[in-house]
Amino acid sequence: MAKFPEGFLWGGATAANQFEGAWDVDGKGASVADVVTGGDVNTPRMIDPSLDPAKYYPNHDGIDFYHTYESDIALMAEMGFKTFRMSIAWTRIFPTGMEEEPNEAGLAFYDRVFDCLRSHGIEPLVTISHYEMPYALVDEMNGWEDRRCIDHFIRYAKCVLDRYHDKVTYWLTFNEINCGLASGGASTSTGTFKGYTGPRTELPFDLSVRYTAVHNQFVASAKTVLYAHEHYPKLKIGDMCIYVPYYYRTCAPDDILLSQQVMQRVNYFTSDVHVRGYYPGYMKRYFADNGITVKMEEGDEELLRAGTVDFCTFSYYMSNCVSCDETLEKTGGNLFSGVKNPYLKASDWGWQIDPKGLRWSLNEMWDRYQKPLMVVENGMGAFDKPGDDGVVHDDYRIEYLRRHIQQMGEAVEDGVELMGYTMWGCIDLVSASTGEMAKRYGFIYVDKHDDGTGTGERSRKDSFYWYKKCIESNGQDLA
Ligand code: BG6
């Protein structure tokens, strides 16, 4: 059995908007997540800022972690978590994003959460922005397309770094920054929510706007890294990207080239900028060939070079294929769809399950960056049903995780420097892509349903005990 390093950070991952609930409590403002309705695998979520009372907005209540954090964290401690990935809701701290002074009630909440984690010996890993920018910034200035967002974000980032630097060592600037580039994104009227950072829904999809919005986030991230390094040198700041291998479906040279180009644009572009500190040549060519103009200002390039991250993190759920042959069967996926892989099975949401792809991805990322890596999301969304004994017997989830953790161990044996692993949605929460509760990932079952009903009661699934053994044995006991 492959060995994991001493002090390996085993844990779970969440995002504020998907589980805190209490969306308008104690001065919190509406985030982009709060204006998105529920959906399912066949029904896209809708961005509807009117907050129509006839519609259901699942992120408003989440699973109410805001009020249950103490008992939820106690359950994570029972599993032996070494780390817990969570995000701070920007709108708890700056409700519209534009205030000069922070909301003390919001800051106090995260003090309580971090203190509680520390009292259990759990290291917080904090994403500063995980799909929850203030909706007011979208309304007022079209979100990240507008450079003024950089200053608003920096005010927020400095505020949380100043407040929590002695409680939180590991920080990530933006969750899956590359999602903001997905063509099925939120600027269509039926847009998906993932990566939604503006512009407003009525505006047409425009790649120059999308890339400019991502550029502004790059600048904001670099400034955050520089501020942290200057003021709090012991802090470690990472980036976070979605990583989906795009294998070539055939060995036709055109397919091989296409696979390389898709890998560059979808998976590597954003981490290349975060880690290497400059725009890669392949993107400059892509922009020129496609008439894309990224609005930059003088000094941006220097900032990007100076503000590179200390470690690299990514989410890994599935892999895809690509081919120039348009007739091949397609498959869905974590935002970016592709060509079906005949060797892989898929989840009920069409995400192709590929544990060996994780080993491959870790090796690719390590070869490219030579920076410590962390898998900060991985897991299986499934329909869980408690059995007659009231317990969820999720052997399918155990099987998914076992195979991925084994492959992660193989990557460590290959020489990859891996810091930790946080399984996504360690407690059931609202799905980002579909807004469902029915798409469950957790070790901990939450009695909450797609229509908002349920007692909210928590219970341990079989995978809870399995993961506890995995952590206790530092990844050796996966039986
Ligand atoms: C990642 C996101 O892409 O995938 C999470 O960072 C998200 O926010 C996770 O929840 C799983 O996706 P979904 O759509 O099944 O919730």
JSON list of N, CA and C in Angstrom, two decimals, residues 23 52 60 166 198 257 262 349 396 401 429 432 435:
[
{"chain": "A", "resi": 23, "resn": "TRP", "atom": "N", "xyz": [-29.03, 33.21, 4.96]},
{"chain": "A", "resi": 23, "resn": "TRP", "atom": "CA", "xyz": [-28.52, 34.05, 3.87]},
{"chain": "A", "resi": 23, "resn": "TRP", "atom": "C", "xyz": [-28.72, 35.55, 4.12]},
{"chain": "A", "resi": 52, "resn": "ASP", "atom": "N", "xyz": [-38.21, 35.99, -6.55]},
{"chain": "A", "resi": 52, "resn": "ASP", "atom": "CA", "xyz": [-39.63, 35.67, -6.72]},
{"chain": "A", "resi": 52, "resn": "ASP", "atom": "C", "xyz": [-40.08, 34.70, -5.62]},
{"chain": "A", "resi": 60, "resn": "HIS", "atom": "N", "xyz": [-30.48, 29.74, 0.17]},
{"chain": "A", "resi": 60, "resn": "HIS", "atom": "CA", "xyz": [-30.89, 30.61, 1.28]},
{"chain": "A", "resi": 60, "resn": "HIS", "atom": "C", "xyz": [-30.81, 29.90, 2.63]},
{"chain": "A", "resi": 166, "resn": "ASP", "atom": "N", "xyz": [-3.84, 34.73, 12.59]},
{"chain": "A", "resi": 166, "resn": "ASP", "atom": "CA", "xyz": [-3.29, 33.81, 13.59]},
{"chain": "A", "resi": 166, "resn": "ASP", "atom": "C", "xyz": [-4.19, 32.60, 13.85]},
{"chain": "A", "resi": 198, "resn": "GLY", "atom": "N", "xyz": [-20.95, 37.65, -12.71]},
{"chain": "A", "resi": 198, "resn": "GLY", "atom": "CA", "xyz": [-21.40, 38.65, -13.64]},
{"chain": "A", "resi": 198, "resn": "GLY", "atom": "C", "xyz": [-20.88, 38.24, -15.00]},
{"chain": "A", "resi": 257, "resn": "LEU", "atom": "N", "xyz": [-3.60, 16.96, -30.96]},
{"chain": "A", "resi": 257, "resn": "LEU", "atom": "CA", "xyz": [-3.41, 18.40, -30.87]},
{"chain": "A", "resi": 257, "resn": "LEU", "atom": "C", "xyz": [-4.60, 19.07, -30.16]},
{"chain": "A", "resi": 262, "resn": "VAL", "atom": "N", "xyz": [-7.14, 21.90, -25.62]},
{"chain": "A", "resi": 262, "resn": "VAL", "atom": "CA", "xyz": [-8.22, 21.99, -24.63]},
{"chain": "A", "resi": 262, "resn": "VAL", "atom": "C", "xyz": [-7.62, 21.94, -23.22]},
{"chain": "A", "resi": 349, "resn": "TRP", "atom": "N", "xyz": [-25.23, 11.62, -12.73]},
{"chain": "A", "resi": 349, "resn": "TRP", "atom": "CA", "xyz": [-25.25, 12.96, -13.34]},
{"chain": "A", "resi": 349, "resn": "TRP", "atom": "C", "xyz": [-24.34, 13.00, -14.58]},
{"chain": "A", "resi": 396, "resn": "TYR", "atom": "N", "xyz": [-21.13, 2.41, -2.64]},
{"chain": "A", "resi": 396, "resn": "TYR", "atom": "CA", "xyz": [-20.70, 2.98, -3.92]},
{"chain": "A", "resi": 396, "resn": "TYR", "atom": "C", "xyz": [-19.77, 4.17, -3.69]},
{"chain": "A", "resi": 401, "resn": "LEU", "atom": "N", "xyz": [-14.23, 6.50, -3.38]},
{"chain": "A", "resi": 401, "resn": "LEU", "atom": "CA", "xyz": [-13.16, 7.18, -2.63]},
{"chain": "A", "resi": 401, "resn": "LEU", "atom": "C", "xyz": [-11.95, 6.27, -2.48]},
{"chain": "A", "resi": 429, "resn": "LEU", "atom": "N", "xyz": [-24.74, 18.83, 1.22]},
{"chain": "A", "resi": 429, "resn": "LEU", "atom": "CA", "xyz": [-25.02, 20.26, 1.04]},
{"chain": "A", "resi": 429, "resn": "LEU", "atom": "C", "xyz": [-25.67, 20.48, -0.33]},
{"chain": "A", "resi": 432, "resn": "ALA", "atom": "N", "xyz": [-23.85, 22.68, -6.42]},
{"chain": "A", "resi": 432, "resn": "ALA", "atom": "CA", "xyz": [-23.63, 23.97, -7.11]},
{"chain": "A", "resi": 432, "resn": "ALA", "atom": "C", "xyz": [-24.26, 23.96, -8.50]},
{"chain": "A", "resi": 435, "resn": "GLY", "atom": "N", "xyz": [-28.35, 22.69, -7.82]},
{"chain": "A", "resi": 435, "resn": "GLY", "atom": "CA", "xyz": [-29.12, 23.25, -6.70]},
{"chain": "A", "resi": 435, "resn": "GLY", "atom": "C", "xyz": [-29.88, 22.17, -5.92]}
]
